[in-house]
Amino acid sequence: MKTAAIKWSLAGVALFAIGPACAWLAARVGPDGIQPGTPLVSASPLLGGLGLLAALGLTAGMGILASRIATARWGYFCAGLALCWAAAHTATLAGPAGLIRPAAVAAEAGGVYLRLLVEGLVCVVVLAPVSVYMWMRGAHPQGEAGASERGDPSDTNAMVLGVGIGVLGALAGIWLVANSGMKGQAVAGATIGGLVAGFAGHLLAHRAPGFALALGALLMCALAPAAGLFLGPRSVGGALVAGGDTLLPILRLTPLDIAAGVMLGVPIGHGWAGSMVDKHPHHTQSEPTSQPTAAAVASVEPRPAELKVGGATPGGA
């Protein structure tokens, strides 16, 4: 009961104190001076960049505190709660109030996605080491369950596989859920993506630490706007025809949308997979079986002496 009270108190601080502060720091007016923007796609990119760094710093501090007091997974979750406020108070990319509108898409899309790419790189550079620190220095269960949850950072193959699954899991969740420019769908898509990454990663790359899955998913903060740059303004403009929105799902999310969803979803998915793995432990050939075999029983049963020495049995006269 005491542990649960501490965990939910930390979540309350993240949701009702740190989150609003992050929203105030990250929220900016767009380049037109009317519509909402993002920290760098705004009327004052310099102040927006400083606000983004401050918001990420607050998020990092909240996550590290929760990971040391509660658990590593809870640190991720609290950091995600705080980032949701920042994501909710920044602009959407598509739609009537989006940053990219059909009327001026050819002139604006390239610059918008370039600035979003810088935002995404900042998110990755700040949150990646924080994710590693929270997982390695945060609290984990004792014994075999804790070792299974923590993973093995020295296993290079598992690390690479975990990062790859993180990227693909985040992409799958975003692709399935982010079907419009609505902010709720954008954050929900990133959260489902993080959940898929955490769940599939812990099952398929059991030795990979959870931060490897988070790192892979966080890479989408930069990969999504990079895809917008690669496709080019004309391709984006063709997807935003009057009365329609056929943008690729990853082009509808800002880096803060993805970062918030990943930090929320990865620990949830990792925890679900961990509960399944703990109930079905993996045995190796070197481990003893639970029941002795017939051959093993026969090998230790006493046998009557059959050898005779000098016509008498051992012990006989």
Short mmCIF file of N, CA and C in Angstrom, two decimals, residues 11-128:
data_model
loop_
_atom_site.label_atom_id
_atom_site.label_comp_id
_atom_site.label_asym_id
_atom_site.label_seq_id
_atom_site.Cartn_x
_atom_site.Cartn_y
_atom_site.Cartn_z
N ALA A 11 3.33 10.20 -9.83
CA ALA A 11 2.57 10.42 -11.06
C ALA A 11 1.74 11.70 -10.97
N GLY A 12 1.18 11.97 -9.80
CA GLY A 12 0.41 13.20 -9.61
C GLY A 12 1.27 14.44 -9.76
N VAL A 13 2.49 14.40 -9.21
CA VAL A 13 3.40 15.53 -9.37
C VAL A 13 3.73 15.75 -10.84
N ALA A 14 3.99 14.65 -11.56
CA ALA A 14 4.30 14.77 -12.99
C ALA A 14 3.12 15.33 -13.77
N LEU A 15 1.92 14.88 -13.44
CA LEU A 15 0.74 15.25 -14.21
C LEU A 15 0.23 16.65 -13.90
N PHE A 16 0.30 17.04 -12.64
CA PHE A 16 -0.34 18.30 -12.24
C PHE A 16 0.65 19.42 -11.90
N ALA A 17 1.93 19.14 -11.86
CA ALA A 17 2.92 20.19 -11.56
C ALA A 17 3.95 20.31 -12.67
N ILE A 18 4.67 19.25 -12.93
CA ILE A 18 5.73 19.30 -13.95
C ILE A 18 5.13 19.44 -15.35
N GLY A 19 4.04 18.72 -15.62
CA GLY A 19 3.41 18.78 -16.94
C GLY A 19 2.97 20.18 -17.34
N PRO A 20 2.19 20.89 -16.51
CA PRO A 20 1.82 22.26 -16.88
C PRO A 20 3.01 23.19 -17.09
N ALA A 21 4.06 22.99 -16.29
CA ALA A 21 5.26 23.81 -16.49
C ALA A 21 5.90 23.53 -17.85
N CYS A 22 5.95 22.24 -18.23
CA CYS A 22 6.48 21.89 -19.56
C CYS A 22 5.62 22.49 -20.67
N ALA A 23 4.30 22.48 -20.49
CA ALA A 23 3.42 23.05 -21.50
C ALA A 23 3.66 24.54 -21.65
N TRP A 24 3.84 25.25 -20.55
CA TRP A 24 4.08 26.69 -20.60
C TRP A 24 5.40 27.00 -21.31
N LEU A 25 6.40 26.14 -21.10
CA LEU A 25 7.71 26.36 -21.71
C LEU A 25 7.71 26.03 -23.20
N ALA A 26 6.98 24.99 -23.59
CA ALA A 26 7.03 24.52 -24.98
C ALA A 26 6.02 25.20 -25.89
N ALA A 27 4.91 25.69 -25.35
CA ALA A 27 3.86 26.28 -26.18
C ALA A 27 4.35 27.57 -26.82
N ARG A 28 4.14 27.69 -28.11
CA ARG A 28 4.55 28.88 -28.85
C ARG A 28 3.52 29.21 -29.93
N VAL A 29 3.43 30.48 -30.31
CA VAL A 29 2.57 30.90 -31.41
C VAL A 29 3.30 30.61 -32.71
N GLY A 30 2.54 30.14 -33.71
CA GLY A 30 3.12 29.77 -34.99
C GLY A 30 3.70 30.94 -35.74
N PRO A 31 4.34 30.68 -36.87
CA PRO A 31 4.96 31.75 -37.67
C PRO A 31 3.97 32.82 -38.12
N ASP A 32 2.68 32.45 -38.27
CA ASP A 32 1.70 33.45 -38.72
C ASP A 32 1.24 34.35 -37.59
N GLY A 33 1.66 34.07 -36.36
CA GLY A 33 1.27 34.88 -35.22
C GLY A 33 -0.13 34.62 -34.72
N ILE A 34 -0.81 33.63 -35.27
CA ILE A 34 -2.20 33.35 -34.89
C ILE A 34 -2.35 31.91 -34.40
N GLN A 35 -2.00 30.96 -35.26
CA GLN A 35 -2.18 29.55 -34.94
C GLN A 35 -1.08 29.07 -33.99
N PRO A 36 -1.36 28.00 -33.22
CA PRO A 36 -0.30 27.44 -32.37
C PRO A 36 0.85 26.92 -33.22
N GLY A 37 2.03 26.93 -32.64
CA GLY A 37 3.22 26.41 -33.31
C GLY A 37 3.89 25.36 -32.46
N THR A 38 5.13 25.07 -32.78
CA THR A 38 5.96 24.19 -31.96
C THR A 38 7.15 25.03 -31.48
N PRO A 39 8.00 24.50 -30.63
CA PRO A 39 9.10 25.33 -30.12
C PRO A 39 9.93 26.01 -31.22
N LEU A 40 10.24 25.30 -32.29
CA LEU A 40 11.07 25.89 -33.34
C LEU A 40 10.27 26.39 -34.52
N VAL A 41 9.11 25.81 -34.79
CA VAL A 41 8.23 26.31 -35.85
C VAL A 41 7.31 27.35 -35.21
N SER A 42 7.87 28.52 -34.97
CA SER A 42 7.15 29.54 -34.21
C SER A 42 7.64 30.92 -34.65
N ALA A 43 7.02 31.92 -34.07
CA ALA A 43 7.42 33.30 -34.37
C ALA A 43 8.73 33.67 -33.71
N SER A 44 9.15 32.91 -32.70
CA SER A 44 10.43 33.18 -32.01
C SER A 44 11.16 31.86 -31.78
N PRO A 45 11.84 31.33 -32.79
CA PRO A 45 12.51 30.03 -32.67
C PRO A 45 13.57 29.99 -31.57
N LEU A 46 14.26 31.10 -31.34
CA LEU A 46 15.30 31.10 -30.31
C LEU A 46 14.70 30.85 -28.93
N LEU A 47 13.66 31.62 -28.58
CA LEU A 47 13.00 31.42 -27.30
C LEU A 47 12.35 30.04 -27.25
N GLY A 48 11.81 29.61 -28.39
CA GLY A 48 11.21 28.28 -28.43
C GLY A 48 12.21 27.18 -28.19
N GLY A 49 13.41 27.32 -28.75
CA GLY A 49 14.45 26.32 -28.51
C GLY A 49 14.86 26.26 -27.05
N LEU A 50 15.00 27.43 -26.43
CA LEU A 50 15.34 27.45 -24.99
C LEU A 50 14.22 26.84 -24.17
N GLY A 51 12.96 27.14 -24.54
CA GLY A 51 11.84 26.54 -23.83
C GLY A 51 11.79 25.03 -24.00
N LEU A 52 12.13 24.53 -25.20
CA LEU A 52 12.17 23.09 -25.43
C LEU A 52 13.21 22.42 -24.55
N LEU A 53 14.40 23.01 -24.47
CA LEU A 53 15.45 22.44 -23.62
C LEU A 53 15.03 22.45 -22.15
N ALA A 54 14.39 23.53 -21.72
CA ALA A 54 13.95 23.59 -20.32
C ALA A 54 12.87 22.56 -20.03
N ALA A 55 11.93 22.40 -20.97
CA ALA A 55 10.87 21.41 -20.78
C ALA A 55 11.43 20.00 -20.73
N LEU A 56 12.37 19.70 -21.61
CA LEU A 56 12.99 18.36 -21.60
C LEU A 56 13.80 18.16 -20.33
N GLY A 57 14.43 19.24 -19.83
CA GLY A 57 15.18 19.13 -18.58
C GLY A 57 14.27 18.82 -17.40
N LEU A 58 13.12 19.50 -17.33
CA LEU A 58 12.15 19.19 -16.27
C LEU A 58 11.65 17.75 -16.37
N THR A 59 11.38 17.33 -17.59
CA THR A 59 10.93 15.96 -17.81
C THR A 59 11.98 14.96 -17.35
N ALA A 60 13.23 15.22 -17.71
CA ALA A 60 14.31 14.32 -17.32
C ALA A 60 14.43 14.24 -15.80
N GLY A 61 14.38 15.39 -15.14
CA GLY A 61 14.47 15.38 -13.69
C GLY A 61 13.34 14.61 -13.04
N MET A 62 12.11 14.77 -13.55
CA MET A 62 10.97 14.05 -13.01
C MET A 62 11.13 12.55 -13.21
N GLY A 63 11.58 12.16 -14.40
CA GLY A 63 11.75 10.74 -14.68
C GLY A 63 12.83 10.10 -13.82
N ILE A 64 13.95 10.78 -13.67
CA ILE A 64 15.05 10.24 -12.85
C ILE A 64 14.61 10.11 -11.40
N LEU A 65 13.92 11.12 -10.88
CA LEU A 65 13.44 11.06 -9.50
C LEU A 65 12.51 9.87 -9.30
N ALA A 66 11.56 9.69 -10.20
CA ALA A 66 10.61 8.59 -10.07
C ALA A 66 11.29 7.24 -10.24
N SER A 67 12.30 7.16 -11.11
CA SER A 67 12.98 5.88 -11.32
C SER A 67 13.79 5.46 -10.09
N ARG A 68 14.31 6.42 -9.36
CA ARG A 68 15.10 6.09 -8.16
C ARG A 68 14.21 5.80 -6.96
N ILE A 69 13.09 6.52 -6.84
CA ILE A 69 12.21 6.31 -5.70
C ILE A 69 11.31 5.11 -5.91
N ALA A 70 10.76 4.96 -7.11
CA ALA A 70 9.83 3.87 -7.40
C ALA A 70 10.55 2.79 -8.22
N THR A 71 10.33 2.76 -9.51
CA THR A 71 10.99 1.79 -10.39
C THR A 71 11.42 2.48 -11.68
N ALA A 72 12.27 1.82 -12.43
CA ALA A 72 12.73 2.39 -13.70
C ALA A 72 11.56 2.59 -14.65
N ARG A 73 10.67 1.60 -14.72
CA ARG A 73 9.51 1.73 -15.60
C ARG A 73 8.64 2.91 -15.19
N TRP A 74 8.49 3.11 -13.91
CA TRP A 74 7.65 4.22 -13.45
C TRP A 74 8.29 5.56 -13.76
N GLY A 75 9.62 5.61 -13.79
CA GLY A 75 10.29 6.83 -14.20
C GLY A 75 9.97 7.20 -15.63
N TYR A 76 9.97 6.20 -16.52
CA TYR A 76 9.58 6.44 -17.91
C TYR A 76 8.14 6.95 -17.98
N PHE A 77 7.27 6.30 -17.24
CA PHE A 77 5.85 6.65 -17.28
C PHE A 77 5.62 8.08 -16.81
N CYS A 78 6.26 8.48 -15.72
CA CYS A 78 6.09 9.85 -15.21
C CYS A 78 6.65 10.87 -16.20
N ALA A 79 7.77 10.55 -16.83
CA ALA A 79 8.32 11.45 -17.84
C ALA A 79 7.34 11.60 -19.01
N GLY A 80 6.70 10.50 -19.39
CA GLY A 80 5.71 10.57 -20.47
C GLY A 80 4.51 11.41 -20.10
N LEU A 81 4.05 11.31 -18.85
CA LEU A 81 2.92 12.14 -18.42
C LEU A 81 3.25 13.62 -18.55
N ALA A 82 4.44 14.00 -18.13
CA ALA A 82 4.83 15.41 -18.22
C ALA A 82 4.93 15.87 -19.67
N LEU A 83 5.49 15.03 -20.53
CA LEU A 83 5.63 15.41 -21.93
C LEU A 83 4.30 15.50 -22.65
N CYS A 84 3.29 14.78 -22.19
CA CYS A 84 1.97 14.86 -22.81
C CYS A 84 1.42 16.28 -22.75
N TRP A 85 1.71 16.98 -21.67
CA TRP A 85 1.25 18.37 -21.57
C TRP A 85 1.92 19.23 -22.64
N ALA A 86 3.22 19.04 -22.81
CA ALA A 86 3.93 19.83 -23.82
C ALA A 86 3.41 19.51 -25.22
N ALA A 87 3.17 18.23 -25.49
CA ALA A 87 2.66 17.84 -26.81
C ALA A 87 1.26 18.41 -27.04
N ALA A 88 0.42 18.38 -26.02
CA ALA A 88 -0.97 18.83 -26.18
C ALA A 88 -1.06 20.33 -26.44
N HIS A 89 -0.07 21.10 -26.01
CA HIS A 89 -0.13 22.55 -26.17
C HIS A 89 0.71 23.05 -27.35
N THR A 90 1.11 22.14 -28.22
CA THR A 90 1.78 22.55 -29.44
C THR A 90 0.91 22.19 -30.64
N ALA A 91 1.33 22.63 -31.81
CA ALA A 91 0.48 22.54 -32.99
C ALA A 91 0.36 21.13 -33.54
N THR A 92 -0.69 20.93 -34.30
CA THR A 92 -0.79 19.75 -35.16
C THR A 92 -0.19 20.12 -36.52
N LEU A 93 0.09 19.11 -37.32
CA LEU A 93 0.71 19.38 -38.62
C LEU A 93 -0.32 19.50 -39.74
N ALA A 94 -1.34 18.65 -39.73
CA ALA A 94 -2.34 18.66 -40.79
C ALA A 94 -3.67 19.13 -40.23
N GLY A 95 -4.62 19.42 -41.10
CA GLY A 95 -5.94 19.86 -40.67
C GLY A 95 -6.11 21.36 -40.83
N PRO A 96 -7.31 21.86 -40.56
CA PRO A 96 -7.59 23.29 -40.74
C PRO A 96 -6.69 24.20 -39.93
N ALA A 97 -6.31 23.75 -38.71
CA ALA A 97 -5.45 24.58 -37.85
C ALA A 97 -4.02 24.07 -37.84
N GLY A 98 -3.66 23.21 -38.79
CA GLY A 98 -2.32 22.64 -38.81
C GLY A 98 -1.27 23.61 -39.33
N LEU A 99 -0.03 23.27 -39.08
CA LEU A 99 1.07 24.10 -39.55
C LEU A 99 1.24 24.04 -41.06
N ILE A 100 0.84 22.90 -41.65
CA ILE A 100 0.99 22.73 -43.09
C ILE A 100 -0.39 22.75 -43.72
N ARG A 101 -0.66 23.77 -44.52
CA ARG A 101 -1.97 23.93 -45.13
C ARG A 101 -1.84 23.90 -46.65
N PRO A 102 -2.83 23.39 -47.35
CA PRO A 102 -2.71 23.25 -48.81
C PRO A 102 -2.42 24.56 -49.53
N ALA A 103 -2.91 25.68 -49.02
CA ALA A 103 -2.76 26.96 -49.72
C ALA A 103 -1.30 27.38 -49.89
N ALA A 104 -0.48 27.02 -48.91
CA ALA A 104 0.91 27.47 -48.97
C ALA A 104 1.87 26.33 -48.72
N VAL A 105 1.43 25.09 -49.03
CA VAL A 105 2.24 23.94 -48.65
C VAL A 105 3.58 23.91 -49.38
N ALA A 106 3.60 24.30 -50.65
CA ALA A 106 4.85 24.23 -51.40
C ALA A 106 5.91 25.16 -50.82
N ALA A 107 5.47 26.29 -50.26
CA ALA A 107 6.42 27.24 -49.70
C ALA A 107 6.77 26.93 -48.25
N GLU A 108 5.88 26.23 -47.53
CA GLU A 108 6.06 26.06 -46.09
C GLU A 108 6.55 24.68 -45.68
N ALA A 109 6.16 23.65 -46.40
CA ALA A 109 6.40 22.29 -45.91
C ALA A 109 7.87 22.00 -45.69
N GLY A 110 8.71 22.39 -46.65
CA GLY A 110 10.13 22.11 -46.49
C GLY A 110 10.71 22.75 -45.25
N GLY A 111 10.41 24.02 -45.02
CA GLY A 111 10.92 24.70 -43.84
C GLY A 111 10.36 24.14 -42.55
N VAL A 112 9.09 23.75 -42.57
CA VAL A 112 8.46 23.18 -41.37
C VAL A 112 9.14 21.88 -40.99
N TYR A 113 9.31 20.98 -41.95
CA TYR A 113 9.90 19.68 -41.62
C TYR A 113 11.38 19.80 -41.28
N LEU A 114 12.07 20.78 -41.83
CA LEU A 114 13.47 20.99 -41.46
C LEU A 114 13.58 21.41 -40.00
N ARG A 115 12.72 22.33 -39.57
CA ARG A 115 12.75 22.74 -38.17
C ARG A 115 12.29 21.61 -37.25
N LEU A 116 11.31 20.84 -37.70
CA LEU A 116 10.87 19.70 -36.90
C LEU A 116 11.98 18.65 -36.78
N LEU A 117 12.79 18.50 -37.82
CA LEU A 117 13.91 17.57 -37.74
C LEU A 117 14.89 18.02 -36.66
N VAL A 118 15.15 19.31 -36.59
CA VAL A 118 16.04 19.83 -35.54
C VAL A 118 15.41 19.56 -34.16
N GLU A 119 14.10 19.81 -34.04
CA GLU A 119 13.41 19.51 -32.77
C GLU A 119 13.55 18.03 -32.40
N GLY A 120 13.36 17.17 -33.39
CA GLY A 120 13.46 15.74 -33.13
C GLY A 120 14.85 15.33 -32.70
N LEU A 121 15.88 15.90 -33.33
CA LEU A 121 17.25 15.57 -32.93
C LEU A 121 17.53 16.04 -31.50
N VAL A 122 16.99 17.21 -31.14
CA VAL A 122 17.16 17.70 -29.76
C VAL A 122 16.49 16.73 -28.78
N CYS A 123 15.29 16.28 -29.11
CA CYS A 123 14.58 15.33 -28.23
C CYS A 123 15.39 14.04 -28.06
N VAL A 124 15.93 13.52 -29.15
CA VAL A 124 16.70 12.28 -29.08
C VAL A 124 17.98 12.48 -28.27
N VAL A 125 18.69 13.58 -28.52
CA VAL A 125 19.96 13.83 -27.83
C VAL A 125 19.75 13.99 -26.33
N VAL A 126 18.66 14.61 -25.92
CA VAL A 126 18.40 14.82 -24.48
C VAL A 126 17.81 13.57 -23.84
N LEU A 127 16.81 12.98 -24.47
CA LEU A 127 16.09 11.88 -23.82
C LEU A 127 16.81 10.54 -23.91
N ALA A 128 17.67 10.33 -24.90
CA ALA A 128 18.36 9.04 -25.02
C ALA A 128 19.25 8.75 -23.81
#
